[in-house]
């Protein structure tokens, strides 16, 4: 993954000129990210799998910059039971998904350029979207594997951090990024847990006819009833900000970076680097995260087997 790197620096072409397509629209050069997405996803095979029903749905969220609505780009198999949200802050757009939808969903404002899809511009789908689990449930999922990046936090609580002096701008930026892009998943999981309990109580307490009436009212109001959803949730066993800080200490001086990215990462190297973890598109850092994910999965191998069934085999 070494080609996906901040070494591309700011919006400069290889001959030293300005990249007119992106100049003035974002702090960082998006071209390495564009190349990675374009070269690593076999879209035609994915479309074929959706059309054949082998994959029921691919859902990508992005924020419509003009309207402030979260758009769920939805590539859905013909047999899928997809029930879009009736929330006026949400909109479903059904059709094939491609590079631009993924890049729009990952476009952190100011850092990466918003993407034009049709007549609208879109940016990071995590903004203003406090129910990120909902689209998968509305596409018919009754079991979810959820991978969060929120470390050891439970119920949205950060691990304690001792602050001996006023926090830097970059420390605060990292916490703001976490709040905007990570905490919604933690919150939505907590809400799902409460609804699972509520549905279980209603199923036991209400006669079948009364429970069916409750479901009918829910369908009328929100387009779908509530139902119990089984989850398997993974979060990193180590703090990703701490891993990013360590990686910067080891490698920053050897990287060929233009001035502003070097300054930004150099500041992060001296503090807790939560925000740098969002920008550190370096192959070595990605390898650290992949290895951590593999280790965490193997540590829960029995739980994974029980969730997926006896046919599940985990490679060491």
Tab-separated table of C-alpha atoms in Angstrom:
chain	number	residue	atom	x	y	z
A	1	UNK	CA	0.000	0.000	0.000
A	2	UNK	CA	3.023	2.271	-0.195
A	3	UNK	CA	1.668	4.080	-3.254
A	4	UNK	CA	-1.135	5.538	-1.128
A	5	UNK	CA	0.881	8.154	0.688
A	6	UNK	CA	0.989	11.778	1.704
A	7	UNK	CA	4.241	11.978	-0.228
A	8	UNK	CA	2.240	13.389	-3.114
A	9	UNK	CA	2.055	16.533	-0.971
A	10	UNK	CA	-0.207	19.386	-1.976
A	11	UNK	CA	-1.949	19.901	-5.285
A	12	UNK	CA	1.134	20.006	-7.519
A	13	UNK	CA	1.679	18.232	-10.814
A	14	UNK	CA	4.858	16.276	-11.506
A	15	UNK	CA	6.347	19.170	-13.508
A	16	UNK	CA	5.889	21.591	-10.617
A	17	UNK	CA	2.741	23.252	-11.934
A	18	UNK	CA	-0.530	23.463	-10.139
A	19	UNK	CA	-3.105	20.722	-10.587
A	20	UNK	CA	-5.949	22.858	-11.892
A	21	UNK	CA	-8.598	20.200	-11.255
A	22	UNK	CA	-8.068	20.264	-7.501
A	23	UNK	CA	-6.181	23.524	-6.855
A	24	UNK	CA	-7.897	25.574	-4.174
A	25	UNK	CA	-10.458	22.871	-3.405
A	26	UNK	CA	-8.641	20.807	-0.784
A	27	UNK	CA	-5.577	20.888	1.394
A	28	UNK	CA	-4.281	17.488	0.315
A	29	UNK	CA	-3.706	15.924	-3.082
A	30	UNK	CA	-6.429	13.292	-3.691
A	31	UNK	CA	-4.731	11.591	-6.645
A	32	UNK	CA	-3.059	8.738	-4.694
A	33	UNK	CA	-6.431	7.894	-3.143
A	34	UNK	CA	-8.103	8.049	-6.554
A	35	UNK	CA	-5.517	5.678	-8.021
A	36	UNK	CA	-5.927	3.205	-5.165
A	37	UNK	CA	-9.729	3.094	-5.502
A	38	UNK	CA	-9.597	2.840	-9.299
A	39	UNK	CA	-7.035	0.035	-9.266
A	40	UNK	CA	-8.234	-2.152	-6.405
A	41	UNK	CA	-11.992	-2.566	-6.882
A	42	UNK	CA	-13.335	-4.817	-9.644
A	43	UNK	CA	-16.559	-2.921	-10.176
A	44	UNK	CA	-17.878	-5.047	-13.044
A	45	UNK	CA	-17.573	-8.230	-10.971
A	46	UNK	CA	-19.293	-6.491	-8.075
A	47	UNK	CA	-22.151	-5.318	-10.311
A	48	UNK	CA	-22.535	-8.862	-11.680
A	49	UNK	CA	-22.701	-10.280	-8.139
A	50	UNK	CA	-25.400	-7.793	-7.146
A	51	UNK	CA	-27.427	-8.454	-10.298
A	52	UNK	CA	-27.221	-12.213	-9.654
A	53	UNK	CA	-28.210	-11.844	-5.995
A	54	UNK	CA	-24.923	-13.211	-4.652
A	55	UNK	CA	-24.460	-9.805	-3.016
A	56	UNK	CA	-27.770	-8.341	-1.862
A	57	UNK	CA	-26.729	-4.713	-1.511
A	58	UNK	CA	-23.852	-2.254	-1.558
A	59	UNK	CA	-24.632	0.956	0.332
A	60	UNK	CA	-22.436	4.069	0.454
A	61	UNK	CA	-23.340	7.196	2.433
A	62	UNK	CA	-22.320	10.719	1.426
A	63	UNK	CA	-23.452	14.175	2.533
A	64	UNK	CA	-25.087	16.391	-0.083
A	65	UNK	CA	-23.254	19.678	0.426
A	66	UNK	CA	-26.090	21.880	-0.861
A	67	UNK	CA	-29.039	20.329	0.986
A	68	UNK	CA	-27.324	18.884	4.062
A	69	UNK	CA	-29.090	15.566	3.474
A	70	UNK	CA	-27.320	12.246	3.853
A	71	UNK	CA	-27.637	10.393	0.566
A	72	UNK	CA	-27.457	6.595	0.664
A	73	UNK	CA	-26.193	5.474	-2.734
A	74	UNK	CA	-27.726	2.022	-3.030
A	75	UNK	CA	-26.852	-0.743	-5.453
A	76	UNK	CA	-29.446	-3.375	-4.595
A	77	UNK	CA	-30.132	-6.883	-5.898
A	78	UNK	CA	-33.558	-7.432	-7.501
A	79	UNK	CA	-34.618	-9.783	-4.696
A	80	UNK	CA	-33.432	-7.569	-1.835
A	81	UNK	CA	-36.008	-6.164	0.577
A	82	UNK	CA	-34.703	-2.583	0.660
A	83	UNK	CA	-36.850	-0.090	2.557
A	84	UNK	CA	-35.383	3.437	2.381
A	85	UNK	CA	-35.689	5.696	5.399
A	86	UNK	CA	-38.561	8.182	5.519
A	87	UNK	CA	-36.483	10.612	7.555
A	88	UNK	CA	-36.484	13.950	5.661
A	89	UNK	CA	-32.759	14.278	6.416
A	90	UNK	CA	-32.028	11.096	4.425
A	91	UNK	CA	-32.372	10.240	0.759
A	92	UNK	CA	-31.801	6.950	-1.056
A	93	UNK	CA	-30.499	6.964	-4.618
A	94	UNK	CA	-30.659	3.538	-6.257
A	95	UNK	CA	-28.193	2.714	-9.031
A	96	UNK	CA	-24.742	1.340	-9.736
A	97	UNK	CA	-21.946	2.511	-7.453
A	98	UNK	CA	-18.472	3.437	-8.675
A	99	UNK	CA	-15.253	5.219	-7.794
A	100	UNK	CA	-16.803	8.656	-7.339
A	101	UNK	CA	-19.331	7.452	-4.759
A	102	UNK	CA	-16.576	5.914	-2.631
A	103	UNK	CA	-14.352	8.982	-2.972
A	104	UNK	CA	-17.271	11.241	-2.038
A	105	UNK	CA	-18.017	9.152	1.039
A	106	UNK	CA	-14.389	9.522	2.172
A	107	UNK	CA	-13.992	13.228	1.327
A	108	UNK	CA	-13.274	14.823	4.708
A	109	UNK	CA	-14.158	18.514	4.194
A	110	UNK	CA	-11.224	20.841	3.486
A	111	UNK	CA	-8.729	17.960	3.518
A	112	UNK	CA	-10.063	16.286	0.357
A	113	UNK	CA	-12.241	17.767	-2.405
A	114	UNK	CA	-15.983	17.244	-2.490
A	115	UNK	CA	-17.096	15.094	-5.420
A	116	UNK	CA	-19.640	15.983	-8.061
A	117	UNK	CA	-22.152	13.202	-8.726
A	118	UNK	CA	-24.932	14.198	-11.068
A	119	UNK	CA	-25.976	17.751	-10.249
A	120	UNK	CA	-24.714	17.780	-6.641
A	121	UNK	CA	-21.473	17.846	-4.670
A	122	UNK	CA	-20.936	15.326	-1.886
A	123	UNK	CA	-18.491	14.923	0.992
A	124	UNK	CA	-17.815	12.535	3.884
A	125	UNK	CA	-20.844	10.393	4.654
A	126	UNK	CA	-20.114	10.260	8.379
A	127	UNK	CA	-21.047	13.910	8.873
A	128	UNK	CA	-24.564	14.496	10.240
A	129	UNK	CA	-25.282	10.765	10.026
A	130	UNK	CA	-26.023	9.439	13.508
A	131	UNK	CA	-27.517	6.107	12.371
A	132	UNK	CA	-24.790	4.539	10.198
A	133	UNK	CA	-26.026	0.995	10.898
A	134	UNK	CA	-29.535	1.725	9.636
A	135	UNK	CA	-28.970	1.306	5.853
A	136	UNK	CA	-27.767	-2.287	6.228
A	137	UNK	CA	-30.785	-3.145	8.380
A	138	UNK	CA	-33.137	-1.488	5.896
A	139	UNK	CA	-31.562	-3.588	3.144
A	140	UNK	CA	-32.702	-6.719	4.983
A	141	UNK	CA	-29.776	-7.641	7.235
A	142	UNK	CA	-30.666	-9.496	10.413
A	143	UNK	CA	-27.051	-10.036	11.478
A	144	UNK	CA	-24.331	-7.400	11.313
A	145	UNK	CA	-20.545	-7.436	11.476
A	146	UNK	CA	-19.530	-3.934	12.590
A	147	UNK	CA	-15.907	-2.769	12.508
A	148	UNK	CA	-15.266	0.466	14.377
A	149	UNK	CA	-12.075	2.489	14.781
A	150	UNK	CA	-12.946	3.771	18.239
A	151	UNK	CA	-10.398	1.774	20.194
A	152	UNK	CA	-11.405	0.549	23.620
A	153	UNK	CA	-14.280	3.001	24.027
A	154	UNK	CA	-17.574	1.607	25.255
A	155	UNK	CA	-20.824	3.544	25.120
A	156	UNK	CA	-18.887	6.478	23.616
A	157	UNK	CA	-16.494	6.898	26.558
A	158	UNK	CA	-12.908	7.849	25.751
A	159	UNK	CA	-10.080	6.194	27.698
A	160	UNK	CA	-8.713	8.677	30.266
A	161	UNK	CA	-5.985	11.005	28.986
A	162	UNK	CA	-3.929	13.183	31.330
A	163	UNK	CA	-3.634	16.756	30.021
A	164	UNK	CA	-1.079	18.870	31.875
A	165	UNK	CA	-1.392	21.984	29.723
A	166	UNK	CA	-3.878	23.597	27.389
A	167	UNK	CA	-4.486	21.163	24.492
A	168	UNK	CA	-3.069	22.076	21.106
A	169	UNK	CA	-5.170	22.892	18.067
A	170	UNK	CA	-4.242	19.536	16.564
A	171	UNK	CA	-5.151	17.588	19.707
A	172	UNK	CA	-8.564	19.269	19.649
A	173	UNK	CA	-8.890	18.648	15.902
A	174	UNK	CA	-8.392	14.942	16.491
A	175	UNK	CA	-11.100	14.854	19.141
A	176	UNK	CA	-13.487	16.768	16.873
A	177	UNK	CA	-12.814	14.305	14.049
A	178	UNK	CA	-13.522	11.397	16.377
A	179	UNK	CA	-16.778	13.000	17.489
A	180	UNK	CA	-17.906	13.688	13.915
A	181	UNK	CA	-16.881	10.425	12.280
A	182	UNK	CA	-16.542	7.692	14.924
A	183	UNK	CA	-18.887	8.336	17.832
A	184	UNK	CA	-22.015	7.866	15.703
A	185	UNK	CA	-21.222	4.163	15.285
A	186	UNK	CA	-20.751	3.697	19.029
A	187	UNK	CA	-23.993	5.569	19.710
A	188	UNK	CA	-25.941	3.651	17.065
A	189	UNK	CA	-24.762	0.325	18.493
A	190	UNK	CA	-25.989	1.404	21.930
A	191	UNK	CA	-29.374	2.369	20.455
A	192	UNK	CA	-29.584	-0.956	18.616
A	193	UNK	CA	-28.904	-2.807	21.860
A	194	UNK	CA	-31.800	-0.976	23.541
A	195	UNK	CA	-34.160	-1.674	20.631
A	196	UNK	CA	-33.222	-5.361	20.665
A	197	UNK	CA	-34.217	-5.456	24.316
A	198	UNK	CA	-37.435	-3.518	23.638
A	199	UNK	CA	-38.482	-5.841	20.804
A	200	UNK	CA	-37.790	-8.903	22.959
A	201	UNK	CA	-39.972	-7.490	25.759
A	202	UNK	CA	-42.809	-6.605	23.353
A	203	UNK	CA	-42.723	-10.062	21.785
A	204	UNK	CA	-43.115	-11.647	25.210
A	205	UNK	CA	-45.590	-9.173	26.706
A	206	UNK	CA	-48.019	-8.573	23.820
A	207	UNK	CA	-50.473	-10.974	22.209
A	208	UNK	CA	-49.622	-11.784	18.595
A	209	UNK	CA	-52.390	-9.536	17.246
A	210	UNK	CA	-51.285	-6.549	19.328
A	211	UNK	CA	-47.651	-7.039	18.350
A	212	UNK	CA	-48.671	-7.167	14.681
A	213	UNK	CA	-50.526	-3.869	15.155
A	214	UNK	CA	-47.397	-2.271	16.618
A	215	UNK	CA	-45.403	-3.474	13.612
A	216	UNK	CA	-48.027	-2.069	11.230
A	217	UNK	CA	-47.855	1.347	12.884
A	218	UNK	CA	-44.059	1.305	12.643
A	219	UNK	CA	-44.207	0.463	8.937
A	220	UNK	CA	-46.654	3.330	8.381
A	221	UNK	CA	-44.440	5.827	10.220
A	222	UNK	CA	-40.891	4.759	9.309
A	223	UNK	CA	-41.228	2.298	6.441
A	224	UNK	CA	-40.081	-0.785	8.371
A	225	UNK	CA	-40.756	-2.486	11.713
A	226	UNK	CA	-38.151	-2.871	14.421
A	227	UNK	CA	-36.679	-6.330	14.757
A	228	UNK	CA	-33.950	-7.978	16.757
A	229	UNK	CA	-30.524	-7.738	15.089
A	230	UNK	CA	-27.577	-9.909	16.079
A	231	UNK	CA	-24.203	-8.126	15.986
A	232	UNK	CA	-20.530	-9.021	16.008
A	233	UNK	CA	-18.580	-5.849	16.800
A	234	UNK	CA	-14.841	-5.370	16.382
A	235	UNK	CA	-12.849	-2.419	17.678
A	236	UNK	CA	-9.050	-2.050	17.823
A	237	UNK	CA	-7.375	-3.494	20.898
A	238	UNK	CA	-4.774	-0.709	20.635
A	239	UNK	CA	-5.250	3.030	20.255
A	240	UNK	CA	-4.877	4.023	16.595
A	241	UNK	CA	-3.781	7.542	17.508
A	242	UNK	CA	-0.926	6.112	19.571
A	243	UNK	CA	0.075	3.818	16.702
A	244	UNK	CA	0.046	6.804	14.326
A	245	UNK	CA	2.225	8.816	16.719
A	246	UNK	CA	4.744	5.985	16.993
A	247	UNK	CA	4.799	5.545	13.213
A	248	UNK	CA	5.439	9.263	12.709
A	249	UNK	CA	8.325	9.201	15.193
A	250	UNK	CA	9.949	6.361	13.290
A	251	UNK	CA	9.465	7.454	9.700
A	252	UNK	CA	8.605	11.135	9.241
A	253	UNK	CA	12.197	12.295	8.775
A	254	UNK	CA	12.763	9.801	5.951
A	255	UNK	CA	9.652	10.740	3.946
A	256	UNK	CA	9.793	13.089	0.973
A	257	UNK	CA	6.970	15.501	1.696
A	258	UNK	CA	6.162	18.998	0.589
A	259	UNK	CA	6.278	21.704	3.230
A	260	UNK	CA	2.729	21.859	4.618
A	261	UNK	CA	2.108	18.091	4.969
A	262	UNK	CA	5.509	17.778	6.658
A	263	UNK	CA	4.614	20.577	9.068
A	264	UNK	CA	1.193	19.110	9.823
A	265	UNK	CA	2.565	15.652	10.560
A	266	UNK	CA	5.532	17.097	12.437
A	267	UNK	CA	3.185	18.874	14.834
A	268	UNK	CA	1.207	15.662	15.296
A	269	UNK	CA	4.380	13.770	16.115
A	270	UNK	CA	4.721	15.763	19.299
A	271	UNK	CA	1.221	15.067	20.616
A	272	UNK	CA	-1.570	12.548	20.627
A	273	UNK	CA	-2.102	12.029	16.890
A	274	UNK	CA	-5.755	11.037	16.627
A	275	UNK	CA	-6.286	13.376	13.685
A	276	UNK	CA	-3.118	12.211	11.889
A	277	UNK	CA	-4.543	8.682	11.759
A	278	UNK	CA	-7.141	10.066	9.318
A	279	UNK	CA	-4.411	11.374	6.992
A	280	UNK	CA	-1.590	8.871	7.315
A	281	UNK	CA	-2.001	7.091	3.986
A	282	UNK	CA	1.293	5.261	4.269
A	283	UNK	CA	1.860	1.617	3.412
A	284	UNK	CA	3.750	0.884	6.611
A	285	UNK	CA	0.994	2.349	8.768
A	286	UNK	CA	-1.644	0.404	6.827
A	287	UNK	CA	0.324	-2.804	7.407
A	288	UNK	CA	0.322	-2.101	11.156
A	289	UNK	CA	-3.462	-1.723	11.107
A	290	UNK	CA	-3.961	-4.863	9.018
A	291	UNK	CA	-1.803	-6.896	11.385
A	292	UNK	CA	-3.665	-5.506	14.400
A	293	UNK	CA	-6.981	-6.437	12.797
A	294	UNK	CA	-5.754	-9.966	12.098
A	295	UNK	CA	-4.544	-10.365	15.680
A	296	UNK	CA	-7.831	-9.094	17.119
A	297	UNK	CA	-9.847	-11.445	14.889
A	298	UNK	CA	-7.772	-14.492	15.851
A	299	UNK	CA	-8.193	-13.621	19.531
A	300	UNK	CA	-11.960	-13.962	19.034
A	301	UNK	CA	-11.868	-16.947	16.700
A	302	UNK	CA	-14.358	-19.012	18.682
A	303	UNK	CA	-16.832	-16.138	18.794
A	304	UNK	CA	-16.496	-15.663	15.033
A	305	UNK	CA	-17.091	-19.355	14.382
A	306	UNK	CA	-20.221	-19.292	16.509
A	307	UNK	CA	-21.512	-16.207	14.705
A	308	UNK	CA	-20.949	-17.516	11.175
A	309	UNK	CA	-21.427	-21.216	11.859
A	310	UNK	CA	-19.268	-24.320	11.870
A	311	UNK	CA	-18.171	-23.836	8.244
A	312	UNK	CA	-16.144	-20.750	9.183
A	313	UNK	CA	-12.369	-21.362	9.042
A	314	UNK	CA	-9.884	-18.698	10.148
A	315	UNK	CA	-6.436	-18.729	8.558
A	316	UNK	CA	-3.579	-18.095	10.998
